[in-house]
Amino acid sequence: MIMTNNTLRSFLLIAALVVALPFATTSNTLAATILIYGMAAMACNLLVGYAGLLSFCQGVFFGVGGYVAGIVLLDTGIGLIPALAIATVVSALVAGMIGAVSIRRTGIYFVMLTLAFSQMFYFLAYSQPDITGGDNGLNGVPRKPLDFFGLLRVDLDDNQVFYGLVAVAFLAVYWLLRRVIESPLGSTLIAIRENGTRAWAVGYDPRHYKVLAFVISGAITGFAGALDGLLLGIVPLSNIDLRMSEHIVIAAILGGAGSLFGSAVGAALLVFATDLLSEWWPRWQIILGVALILLVIFTPDGLTGIWQNLKARLGSRRKAGTPAPAGERMGVE
Amino acid sequence: MAIYLFQIINGIGLGMIYFLIAVGLSITLGLLGFVNFAHGVFYLLGAYLTYQIAAATGSFLVAALVAPLAIGALAFVLERGVLRHTYDLPHKYQIIATLGVVLIVQELVVVGWGPLGHGVTVPEALSGIVMLGGFPYPIYRIFVVAVAALMAVGLWLLLERTRFGALVRAGSESAEMVTLLGTDVRLVMSGTLVLGAFIAAVAGVLIAPIRGAEPNMNIEALGIAFVVVIIGGMGSFTGSIIAGILIGVIQSVMSTVWAEGSQLMIYVAMTLILIAMPRGLMGRA
Amino acid sequence: MERRKFIQMTAMAGLGMGGLPLRGALAQGNAADLFMVSAFSGPFAANGKYGEMGGRLAVKRLAAEAGRPLNYTTIDTQGNVGVATRKVQEAVAQKNARIFLGGALSSEALAMSREIHKANGLYITYVGADEVTGSNCNKSTFRWSVPTYGAIHETVAPVADLHPQAKRWYTITPQYVFGEGLLNNAKDVFKAKGIEHVGNSYHSLQEKEFSGYLANAVAANADVLLILNFSQQSIDTLRQLANFGLKKKMKIVVAWSAGLDHFSTLGADICDGIYFGVQYWHQHDVPANNEFVKLCRENFKSAPTLFTAQDYSITTMAIKAIAQANSTDPAKLIPVLEALKWDGLTGEEKVRAFDHQVEKNYFLLRGKPKDKMRDADDFADVVGLGKSFVPQDQSECKFA
């Protein structure tokens, strides 16, 4: 069975949203950006929300994915799909390595290790301009067409078509992550997050699972980074810096750590809001700062928490049978 | 050869500033278990207030005395209003909340003082250089080292010889115990955060004539602070001094040995310590 | 909010002053849509804010010459390459934008240049990366500023001539691609002038502590310290070297300086005696500049900085091209621009057809002591100026 009825229903709903997105935002490129960051946020959530690993090096995977795809497409005759595959694999490897070292510590020490790796890779990126383009970025990434073994060619120059590719990728990633979370691997990760020692006692080596979580997260983040490089035609240095890692983590938590789709919504909100707000007020980040503080204090579960709250309120009303008197209902809001 | 000697001495000077930036964070982290990504803003505001007060009164001394007190007060308000609500939350929420604080403060600084930085002139009495071997060294930097050393002694006395200090040390071992002994732990916590902010603000004041005040300076300060805290050991006063100086020396010597890597080296050092000695050099087992 | 008010003020002032020949404008063709792309938020917010002032001033001043209404719209890149690229793509798709001006960062500009070229648009920029009119050049892109070749040749060579005894030069170079470009050009000039390059310290992109590198320069017994970093890093370097008393020990040359902005931040005491290479200097005595400075003092109550001057210049170029070609179609504007020659803020300025680089003066300034300043902006004297650009046979630019 591919998925339960419930999951199928949510999946279709999300697919509908994905189709509607470019129309809602009136921009194919903005919609594509939202989905790309959505993938990165969901992958981050696997670590932060489910595995309980606050990783501040997601930008490393995002950047590595972009650079590898960019270099392969620029310097070799390799086609789009293999290039994306290579980028994904390399990011997974890097994530595995970083994960294997970082998980030797927990808590704030783990966070600091990921931060240190983030800085180290940033240094690597700008100090090797012959490979990465340095601070100018890796320019001129060609958007080669999709080529299915010479049988079917899909040109991606049209941004609408490219969005189609990103949309399919997003849905595939969402489906994959859903499967991972609902699988024994997912429950093991949650068990390890709740109580690592007990998990060990029952026979699960937390380290293997944590590294696996890193590998999956890194692979998806790298894949998203590669798509970003194709969207922009450039892999900027900023894709691999600490700020990027921060933004991805914020998106994941904003949406709700522990809710996969929530983090995608968080990413969407962040991208969309920053776009809108910056037009209106150059100092808009003050609003973001306030929002983050309010979020932590009042709804740490982010948007998902707000959503669950609303559902619970409406749900309890239905259970009670009688509709509440008008006055009280208004008071609730 | 002489250059290396100079770099070591220069590094110690730098290290004392790093110690000031980091020690507040170390104590806060050790006592409260509170991850404060906003720690750098006290440093930032210290520098900006110094600029503002010095510009208004023409006196660096007045600025140096007033700014840290003002920021201590600000830290108190911040702690009461925002931060204390997050003490019981998991680290990730503390990080998000303090990142929010950073965003707000940085943007407000730009609103108040513009996106470009501002300079603070070295006070007349402290300008000028002495010769160390064949190398000039600013008298002002010697002054900074002296002040940092004084603050270190003062802080040590505070921690070792006062009731407050004893509570802080005890609280970092066990907050429950301290409450059971009848003290309002929350006051100790506020006090600790305010103290940390005060010291970081002093660092900002001291650094202002060297580097000026600019809106992104808190980012570098935070990075250094965490590195020093991790290497020195959370909650350890001596650890902060040793680590601060170590980092300063590494950075300085690297400028001659491998200049490009001088910033990188401190992160490599932190990683190595984290893997080999996770409690840091002086952290408790 | 500030921006909107300024727009209102400018619009009203424009209508009140100069006096748009409305009848003429309506008779002569559609409005020209100019899109100014820069950072208005984030770490490079100053670029956008002051740049827009210059751009709108040019629009106001040349409204009559344009012969058609000019719409000047700003796009905030937030100092982020991804955002910049995306917003250009959106502007092209949704607003039919074809004429773009500006760019806060070299990386932004390179990315936007490619997008705009794909859309057969026109892009005039002022970022420093050599690649813009070098290996990454394209038919759509023009660049106003002098890149590394000129910046070095118009600073290192004249200073070497001014101080023939100063043979030992030490360099401090940031690990930007741009920094590398400055260094390579410097090495060429060193060779030509018989200068001994006694050492170089690279430093990271986030470096703030330069005392170690200054010590290296002292240890190498340098006569001249050539500073190849820029923006905040050059400010930090200068402040620190002044603290270390290095100004008495060696000559200091800053090859790439933003000029007035930095001088105001640093103050006359630090700037005194230091050589600065700048793209623009408000005291340069040519009619176009004198008029521009006057306009700035009237409208903004201060002397113009580089940000204002460069946006004024590129907007001027665009409007002149539109007027001459009597069209807003980039295909018609590009040939006009390729042959454009005008009296600019730095003297005579003209475009080189083979790489779309504007040939203009680069200035060598020397800071002066406080007691010699005649007004609050009189930080430095011009001790040299000139036009140096990579010759065609050595250029990497080949239009596809």
PDB file of N, CA, C and O in Angstrom, chain A residues 26-27 29-30 33 122-123 126-127 129 133 135-136 139-141 159 231-234 236-237 243 274-275 278-280 282-284, chain C residues 1 3-4 40-43 45 76 78 81-82 85-87 89-90 94 106-107 110-111 114-115 131 136 175-177 204-206:
ATOM      1  N   THR A  26       1.242  34.920  -8.466  1.00  0.00           N
ATOM      2  CA  THR A  26       1.398  35.573  -9.783  1.00  0.00           C
ATOM      3  C   THR A  26       2.833  35.549 -10.291  1.00  0.00           C
ATOM      4  O   THR A  26       3.236  36.370 -11.095  1.00  0.00           O
ATOM      5  N   SER A  27       3.640  34.614  -9.794  1.00  0.00           N
ATOM      6  CA  SER A  27       5.011  34.572 -10.273  1.00  0.00           C
ATOM      7  C   SER A  27       5.539  33.146 -10.200  1.00  0.00           C
ATOM      8  O   SER A  27       5.597  32.552  -9.135  1.00  0.00           O
ATOM      9  N   THR A  29       8.576  32.194 -10.681  1.00  0.00           N
ATOM     10  CA  THR A  29       9.864  32.108 -10.007  1.00  0.00           C
ATOM     11  C   THR A  29       9.695  32.196  -8.495  1.00  0.00           C
ATOM     12  O   THR A  29      10.377  31.498  -7.747  1.00  0.00           O
ATOM     13  N   LEU A  30       8.761  33.018  -8.047  1.00  0.00           N
ATOM     14  CA  LEU A  30       8.532  33.099  -6.599  1.00  0.00           C
ATOM     15  C   LEU A  30       7.981  31.786  -6.087  1.00  0.00           C
ATOM     16  O   LEU A  30       8.417  31.260  -5.068  1.00  0.00           O
ATOM     17  N   THR A  33      10.724  29.279  -5.895  1.00  0.00           N
ATOM     18  CA  THR A  33      11.570  29.557  -4.732  1.00  0.00           C
ATOM     19  C   THR A  33      10.913  29.044  -3.460  1.00  0.00           C
ATOM     20  O   THR A  33      11.566  28.444  -2.605  1.00  0.00           O
ATOM     21  N   TYR A 122      31.912  27.396   4.533  1.00  0.00           N
ATOM     22  CA  TYR A 122      31.835  28.738   3.959  1.00  0.00           C
ATOM     23  C   TYR A 122      33.222  29.186   3.539  1.00  0.00           C
ATOM     24  O   TYR A 122      33.422  29.713   2.448  1.00  0.00           O
ATOM     25  N   PHE A 123      34.189  28.936   4.408  1.00  0.00           N
ATOM     26  CA  PHE A 123      35.561  29.298   4.092  1.00  0.00           C
ATOM     27  C   PHE A 123      36.032  28.561   2.843  1.00  0.00           C
ATOM     28  O   PHE A 123      36.611  29.135   1.935  1.00  0.00           O
ATOM     29  N   TYR A 126      34.550  30.171  -0.382  1.00  0.00           N
ATOM     30  CA  TYR A 126      35.043  31.425  -0.943  1.00  0.00           C
ATOM     31  C   TYR A 126      36.542  31.413  -1.193  1.00  0.00           C
ATOM     32  O   TYR A 126      37.063  32.238  -1.947  1.00  0.00           O
ATOM     33  N   SER A 127      37.232  30.449  -0.585  1.00  0.00           N
ATOM     34  CA  SER A 127      38.674  30.445  -0.786  1.00  0.00           C
ATOM     35  C   SER A 127      39.081  29.650  -2.024  1.00  0.00           C
ATOM     36  O   SER A 127      40.255  29.601  -2.367  1.00  0.00           O
ATOM     37  N   PRO A 129      37.952  30.084  -5.439  1.00  0.00           N
ATOM     38  CA  PRO A 129      37.152  30.716  -6.487  1.00  0.00           C
ATOM     39  C   PRO A 129      37.250  30.002  -7.826  1.00  0.00           C
ATOM     40  O   PRO A 129      36.337  30.096  -8.653  1.00  0.00           O
ATOM     41  N   GLY A 133      33.736  29.892  -7.927  1.00  0.00           N
ATOM     42  CA  GLY A 133      33.471  31.270  -8.312  1.00  0.00           C
ATOM     43  C   GLY A 133      33.649  32.239  -7.154  1.00  0.00           C
ATOM     44  O   GLY A 133      33.460  33.434  -7.312  1.00  0.00           O
ATOM     45  N   ASP A 135      33.317  34.708  -4.151  1.00  0.00           N
ATOM     46  CA  ASP A 135      32.220  35.589  -3.753  1.00  0.00           C
ATOM     47  C   ASP A 135      31.379  36.039  -4.945  1.00  0.00           C
ATOM     48  O   ASP A 135      30.293  36.568  -4.758  1.00  0.00           O
ATOM     49  N   ASN A 136      31.874  35.864  -6.164  1.00  0.00           N
ATOM     50  CA  ASN A 136      31.053  36.181  -7.329  1.00  0.00           C
ATOM     51  C   ASN A 136      29.981  35.138  -7.571  1.00  0.00           C
ATOM     52  O   ASN A 136      29.032  35.372  -8.310  1.00  0.00           O
ATOM     53  N   ASN A 139      28.614  31.169 -11.779  1.00  0.00           N
ATOM     54  CA  ASN A 139      27.761  31.820 -12.753  1.00  0.00           C
ATOM     55  C   ASN A 139      27.469  31.008 -13.990  1.00  0.00           C
ATOM     56  O   ASN A 139      28.315  30.245 -14.433  1.00  0.00           O
ATOM     57  N   GLY A 140      26.323  31.247 -14.564  1.00  0.00           N
ATOM     58  CA  GLY A 140      26.050  30.669 -15.869  1.00  0.00           C
ATOM     59  C   GLY A 140      25.654  29.217 -15.835  1.00  0.00           C
ATOM     60  O   GLY A 140      25.893  28.479 -16.780  1.00  0.00           O
ATOM     61  N   VAL A 141      24.998  28.785 -14.726  1.00  0.00           N
ATOM     62  CA  VAL A 141      24.563  27.385 -14.670  1.00  0.00           C
ATOM     63  C   VAL A 141      23.503  27.170 -15.746  1.00  0.00           C
ATOM     64  O   VAL A 141      22.469  27.822 -15.734  1.00  0.00           O
ATOM     65  N   ASN A 159       9.816  29.442 -17.579  1.00  0.00           N
ATOM     66  CA  ASN A 159       9.734  29.338 -16.126  1.00  0.00           C
ATOM     67  C   ASN A 159       8.510  28.564 -15.662  1.00  0.00           C
ATOM     68  O   ASN A 159       8.510  27.978 -14.584  1.00  0.00           O
ATOM     69  N   LEU A 231      17.277  27.350 -11.088  1.00  0.00           N
ATOM     70  CA  LEU A 231      16.292  28.423 -11.158  1.00  0.00           C
ATOM     71  C   LEU A 231      16.965  29.769 -11.401  1.00  0.00           C
ATOM     72  O   LEU A 231      16.548  30.563 -12.243  1.00  0.00           O
ATOM     73  N   LEU A 232      18.029  30.029 -10.647  1.00  0.00           N
ATOM     74  CA  LEU A 232      18.659  31.337 -10.708  1.00  0.00           C
ATOM     75  C   LEU A 232      19.690  31.445 -11.820  1.00  0.00           C
ATOM     76  O   LEU A 232      20.020  32.537 -12.256  1.00  0.00           O
ATOM     77  N   GLY A 233      20.232  30.302 -12.237  1.00  0.00           N
ATOM     78  CA  GLY A 233      21.328  30.342 -13.197  1.00  0.00           C
ATOM     79  C   GLY A 233      22.643  30.678 -12.524  1.00  0.00           C
ATOM     80  O   GLY A 233      23.660  30.866 -13.171  1.00  0.00           O
ATOM     81  N   ILE A 234      22.612  30.768 -11.203  1.00  0.00           N
ATOM     82  CA  ILE A 234      23.838  31.074 -10.455  1.00  0.00           C
ATOM     83  C   ILE A 234      23.747  30.411  -9.094  1.00  0.00           C
ATOM     84  O   ILE A 234      22.663  30.251  -8.542  1.00  0.00           O
ATOM     85  N   PRO A 236      24.993  31.424  -5.660  1.00  0.00           N
ATOM     86  CA  PRO A 236      25.707  32.471  -4.940  1.00  0.00           C
ATOM     87  C   PRO A 236      26.358  31.938  -3.678  1.00  0.00           C
ATOM     88  O   PRO A 236      25.923  30.947  -3.109  1.00  0.00           O
ATOM     89  N   LEU A 237      27.415  32.623  -3.253  1.00  0.00           N
ATOM     90  CA  LEU A 237      28.114  32.231  -2.034  1.00  0.00           C
ATOM     91  C   LEU A 237      27.169  32.233  -0.837  1.00  0.00           C
ATOM     92  O   LEU A 237      27.295  31.409   0.071  1.00  0.00           O
ATOM     93  N   ARG A 243      23.782  32.496   7.433  1.00  0.00           N
ATOM     94  CA  ARG A 243      22.453  33.092   7.322  1.00  0.00           C
ATOM     95  C   ARG A 243      21.455  32.132   6.684  1.00  0.00           C
ATOM     96  O   ARG A 243      20.310  32.043   7.080  1.00  0.00           O
ATOM     97  N   THR A 274       8.717  38.080   3.322  1.00  0.00           N
ATOM     98  CA  THR A 274       9.868  38.969   3.186  1.00  0.00           C
ATOM     99  C   THR A 274       9.780  39.704   1.860  1.00  0.00           C
ATOM    100  O   THR A 274      10.148  40.871   1.759  1.00  0.00           O
ATOM    101  N   ASP A 275       9.273  39.048   0.831  1.00  0.00           N
ATOM    102  CA  ASP A 275       9.123  39.718  -0.459  1.00  0.00           C
ATOM    103  C   ASP A 275       8.161  40.899  -0.353  1.00  0.00           C
ATOM    104  O   ASP A 275       8.466  42.012  -0.774  1.00  0.00           O
ATOM    105  N   SER A 278       9.381  43.740   2.308  1.00  0.00           N
ATOM    106  CA  SER A 278      10.540  44.568   1.977  1.00  0.00           C
ATOM    107  C   SER A 278      10.171  45.644   0.977  1.00  0.00           C
ATOM    108  O   SER A 278      10.809  46.690   0.916  1.00  0.00           O
ATOM    109  N   GLU A 279       9.110  45.399   0.185  1.00  0.00           N
ATOM    110  CA  GLU A 279       8.648  46.448  -0.717  1.00  0.00           C
ATOM    111  C   GLU A 279       8.134  47.640   0.087  1.00  0.00           C
ATOM    112  O   GLU A 279       8.260  48.787  -0.310  1.00  0.00           O
ATOM    113  N   TRP A 280       7.529  47.301   1.216  1.00  0.00           N
ATOM    114  CA  TRP A 280       6.773  48.298   1.953  1.00  0.00           C
ATOM    115  C   TRP A 280       7.634  49.033   2.960  1.00  0.00           C
ATOM    116  O   TRP A 280       7.522  50.236   3.151  1.00  0.00           O
ATOM    117  N   PRO A 282      11.779  49.040   4.388  1.00  0.00           N
ATOM    118  CA  PRO A 282      13.117  48.433   4.369  1.00  0.00           C
ATOM    119  C   PRO A 282      13.525  47.829   5.697  1.00  0.00           C
ATOM    120  O   PRO A 282      14.390  46.976   5.766  1.00  0.00           O
ATOM    121  N   ARG A 283      12.901  48.268   6.772  1.00  0.00           N
ATOM    122  CA  ARG A 283      13.288  47.748   8.079  1.00  0.00           C
ATOM    123  C   ARG A 283      12.327  46.650   8.531  1.00  0.00           C
ATOM    124  O   ARG A 283      12.103  46.417   9.717  1.00  0.00           O
ATOM    125  N   TRP A 284      11.784  45.916   7.540  1.00  0.00           N
ATOM    126  CA  TRP A 284      10.731  44.957   7.858  1.00  0.00           C
ATOM    127  C   TRP A 284      11.187  43.847   8.779  1.00  0.00           C
ATOM    128  O   TRP A 284      10.352  43.160   9.398  1.00  0.00           O
TER     129      TRP A 284
ATOM    130  N   MET C   1       8.594  54.806   4.269  1.00  0.00           N
ATOM    131  CA  MET C   1       7.812  56.050   4.471  1.00  0.00           C
ATOM    132  C   MET C   1       8.619  57.248   4.000  1.00  0.00           C
ATOM    133  O   MET C   1       8.117  58.148   3.362  1.00  0.00           O
ATOM    134  N   ARG C   3      10.815  57.181   1.784  1.00  0.00           N
ATOM    135  CA  ARG C   3      10.936  57.160   0.347  1.00  0.00           C
ATOM    136  C   ARG C   3       9.727  57.781  -0.310  1.00  0.00           C
ATOM    137  O   ARG C   3       9.840  58.564  -1.228  1.00  0.00           O
ATOM    138  N   ARG C   4       8.562  57.429   0.191  1.00  0.00           N
ATOM    139  CA  ARG C   4       7.348  57.968  -0.422  1.00  0.00           C
ATOM    140  C   ARG C   4       7.307  59.467  -0.309  1.00  0.00           C
ATOM    141  O   ARG C   4       6.960  60.170  -1.243  1.00  0.00           O
ATOM    142  N   PHE C  40      17.978  47.891  -0.502  1.00  0.00           N
ATOM    143  CA  PHE C  40      17.375  48.910   0.361  1.00  0.00           C
ATOM    144  C   PHE C  40      17.211  48.409   1.780  1.00  0.00           C
ATOM    145  O   PHE C  40      16.898  49.163   2.688  1.00  0.00           O
ATOM    146  N   SER C  41      17.386  47.108   1.956  1.00  0.00           N
ATOM    147  CA  SER C  41      17.331  46.534   3.295  1.00  0.00           C
ATOM    148  C   SER C  41      18.488  45.564   3.421  1.00  0.00           C
ATOM    149  O   SER C  41      19.153  45.247   2.434  1.00  0.00           O
ATOM    150  N   GLY C  42      18.729  45.109   4.609  1.00  0.00           N
ATOM    151  CA  GLY C  42      19.854  44.199   4.785  1.00  0.00           C
ATOM    152  C   GLY C  42      21.158  44.965   4.952  1.00  0.00           C
ATOM    153  O   GLY C  42      21.157  46.176   5.114  1.00  0.00           O
ATOM    154  N   PRO C  43      22.275  44.264   4.872  1.00  0.00           N
ATOM    155  CA  PRO C  43      23.560  44.885   5.208  1.00  0.00           C
ATOM    156  C   PRO C  43      24.037  45.967   4.257  1.00  0.00           C
ATOM    157  O   PRO C  43      24.920  46.738   4.600  1.00  0.00           O
ATOM    158  N   ALA C  45      22.123  48.389   2.855  1.00  0.00           N
ATOM    159  CA  ALA C  45      20.981  49.282   2.672  1.00  0.00           C
ATOM    160  C   ALA C  45      21.390  50.683   2.241  1.00  0.00           C
ATOM    161  O   ALA C  45      20.600  51.396   1.636  1.00  0.00           O
ATOM    162  N   ASP C  76      14.095  46.207  -4.558  1.00  0.00           N
ATOM    163  CA  ASP C  76      14.973  45.913  -3.425  1.00  0.00           C
ATOM    164  C   ASP C  76      15.509  44.486  -3.535  1.00  0.00           C
ATOM    165  O   ASP C  76      14.750  43.517  -3.470  1.00  0.00           O
ATOM    166  N   GLN C  78      17.584  43.296  -1.379  1.00  0.00           N
ATOM    167  CA  GLN C  78      17.923  42.907  -0.017  1.00  0.00           C
ATOM    168  C   GLN C  78      19.387  42.492   0.112  1.00  0.00           C
ATOM    169  O   GLN C  78      19.769  41.856   1.087  1.00  0.00           O
ATOM    170  N   VAL C  81      21.619  37.706  -3.714  1.00  0.00           N
ATOM    171  CA  VAL C  81      21.700  37.398  -5.134  1.00  0.00           C
ATOM    172  C   VAL C  81      20.452  36.679  -5.625  1.00  0.00           C
ATOM    173  O   VAL C  81      19.943  36.961  -6.703  1.00  0.00           O
ATOM    174  N   GLY C  82      19.970  35.757  -4.827  1.00  0.00           N
ATOM    175  CA  GLY C  82      18.794  34.988  -5.223  1.00  0.00           C
ATOM    176  C   GLY C  82      17.585  35.901  -5.409  1.00  0.00           C
ATOM    177  O   GLY C  82      16.862  35.813  -6.400  1.00  0.00           O
ATOM    178  N   THR C  85      18.034  38.098  -8.601  1.00  0.00           N
ATOM    179  CA  THR C  85      17.772  37.377  -9.841  1.00  0.00           C
ATOM    180  C   THR C  85      16.285  37.155 -10.026  1.00  0.00           C
ATOM    181  O   THR C  85      15.722  37.381 -11.106  1.00  0.00           O
ATOM    182  N   ARG C  86      15.643  36.724  -8.962  1.00  0.00           N
ATOM    183  CA  ARG C  86      14.221  36.420  -9.063  1.00  0.00           C
ATOM    184  C   ARG C  86      13.409  37.669  -9.379  1.00  0.00           C
ATOM    185  O   ARG C  86      12.509  37.653 -10.212  1.00  0.00           O
ATOM    186  N   LYS C  87      13.728  38.770  -8.712  1.00  0.00           N
ATOM    187  CA  LYS C  87      12.940  39.991  -8.925  1.00  0.00           C
ATOM    188  C   LYS C  87      13.148  40.534 -10.331  1.00  0.00           C
ATOM    189  O   LYS C  87      12.221  41.092 -10.932  1.00  0.00           O
ATOM    190  N   GLN C  89      13.707  38.599 -12.933  1.00  0.00           N
ATOM    191  CA  GLN C  89      12.889  37.695 -13.737  1.00  0.00           C
ATOM    192  C   GLN C  89      11.423  38.098 -13.677  1.00  0.00           C
ATOM    193  O   GLN C  89      10.721  38.139 -14.689  1.00  0.00           O
ATOM    194  N   GLU C  90      10.969  38.424 -12.466  1.00  0.00           N
ATOM    195  CA  GLU C  90       9.561  38.810 -12.307  1.00  0.00           C
ATOM    196  C   GLU C  90       9.255  40.122 -13.005  1.00  0.00           C
ATOM    197  O   GLU C  90       8.228  40.268 -13.647  1.00  0.00           O
ATOM    198  N   GLN C  94       6.401  40.239 -15.597  1.00  0.00           N
ATOM    199  CA  GLN C  94       5.128  40.850 -15.220  1.00  0.00           C
ATOM    200  C   GLN C  94       5.000  42.307 -15.619  1.00  0.00           C
ATOM    201  O   GLN C  94       3.915  42.785 -15.887  1.00  0.00           O
ATOM    202  N   SER C 106      28.722  42.803  -6.705  1.00  0.00           N
ATOM    203  CA  SER C 106      29.183  42.210  -7.953  1.00  0.00           C
ATOM    204  C   SER C 106      28.449  40.914  -8.262  1.00  0.00           C
ATOM    205  O   SER C 106      28.072  40.676  -9.408  1.00  0.00           O
ATOM    206  N   SER C 107      28.232  40.083  -7.242  1.00  0.00           N
ATOM    207  CA  SER C 107      27.579  38.800  -7.503  1.00  0.00           C
ATOM    208  C   SER C 107      26.161  39.015  -8.015  1.00  0.00           C
ATOM    209  O   SER C 107      25.714  38.360  -8.948  1.00  0.00           O
ATOM    210  N   LEU C 110      26.343  40.311 -11.686  1.00  0.00           N
ATOM    211  CA  LEU C 110      26.672  39.279 -12.664  1.00  0.00           C
ATOM    212  C   LEU C 110      25.454  38.405 -12.941  1.00  0.00           C
ATOM    213  O   LEU C 110      25.163  38.070 -14.099  1.00  0.00           O
ATOM    214  N   ALA C 111      24.731  38.042 -11.883  1.00  0.00           N
ATOM    215  CA  ALA C 111      23.551  37.204 -12.070  1.00  0.00           C
ATOM    216  C   ALA C 111      22.482  37.958 -12.859  1.00  0.00           C
ATOM    217  O   ALA C 111      21.878  37.420 -13.793  1.00  0.00           O
ATOM    218  N   ARG C 114      23.096  38.429 -16.613  1.00  0.00           N
ATOM    219  CA  ARG C 114      22.773  37.264 -17.434  1.00  0.00           C
ATOM    220  C   ARG C 114      21.273  37.188 -17.709  1.00  0.00           C
ATOM    221  O   ARG C 114      20.844  36.948 -18.830  1.00  0.00           O
ATOM    222  N   GLU C 115      20.471  37.398 -16.665  1.00  0.00           N
ATOM    223  CA  GLU C 115      19.015  37.352 -16.820  1.00  0.00           C
ATOM    224  C   GLU C 115      18.542  38.401 -17.811  1.00  0.00           C
ATOM    225  O   GLU C 115      17.696  38.142 -18.673  1.00  0.00           O
ATOM    226  N   GLU C 131      34.860  40.885 -14.287  1.00  0.00           N
ATOM    227  CA  GLU C 131      34.148  39.991 -15.195  1.00  0.00           C
ATOM    228  C   GLU C 131      32.981  40.663 -15.909  1.00  0.00           C
ATOM    229  O   GLU C 131      32.564  40.226 -16.977  1.00  0.00           O
ATOM    230  N   ASN C 136      32.693  37.778 -18.421  1.00  0.00           N
ATOM    231  CA  ASN C 136      31.235  37.582 -18.383  1.00  0.00           C
ATOM    232  C   ASN C 136      30.481  38.682 -19.123  1.00  0.00           C
ATOM    233  O   ASN C 136      29.312  38.912 -18.863  1.00  0.00           O
ATOM    234  N   GLN C 175      40.136  38.102   0.545  1.00  0.00           N
ATOM    235  CA  GLN C 175      39.990  36.932  -0.322  1.00  0.00           C
ATOM    236  C   GLN C 175      38.756  36.992  -1.210  1.00  0.00           C
ATOM    237  O   GLN C 175      38.062  36.014  -1.385  1.00  0.00           O
ATOM    238  N   TYR C 176      38.501  38.165  -1.735  1.00  0.00           N
ATOM    239  CA  TYR C 176      37.457  38.272  -2.746  1.00  0.00           C
ATOM    240  C   TYR C 176      38.101  38.053  -4.108  1.00  0.00           C
ATOM    241  O   TYR C 176      39.287  38.328  -4.302  1.00  0.00           O
ATOM    242  N   VAL C 177      37.326  37.589  -5.076  1.00  0.00           N
ATOM    243  CA  VAL C 177      37.817  37.498  -6.442  1.00  0.00           C
ATOM    244  C   VAL C 177      38.304  38.880  -6.881  1.00  0.00           C
ATOM    245  O   VAL C 177      39.329  39.032  -7.546  1.00  0.00           O
ATOM    246  N   SER C 204      40.334  36.975   5.474  1.00  0.00           N
ATOM    247  CA  SER C 204      39.031  36.399   5.174  1.00  0.00           C
ATOM    248  C   SER C 204      38.001  37.493   4.923  1.00  0.00           C
ATOM    249  O   SER C 204      38.237  38.666   5.181  1.00  0.00           O
ATOM    250  N   LEU C 205      36.850  37.069   4.437  1.00  0.00           N
ATOM    251  CA  LEU C 205      35.807  38.020   4.060  1.00  0.00           C
ATOM    252  C   LEU C 205      35.191  38.699   5.266  1.00  0.00           C
ATOM    253  O   LEU C 205      34.571  39.741   5.153  1.00  0.00           O
ATOM    254  N   GLN C 206      35.354  38.066   6.452  1.00  0.00           N
ATOM    255  CA  GLN C 206      34.694  38.635   7.624  1.00  0.00           C
ATOM    256  C   GLN C 206      35.686  39.245   8.599  1.00  0.00           C
ATOM    257  O   GLN C 206      35.331  39.583   9.711  1.00  0.00           O
TER     258      GLN C 206
END
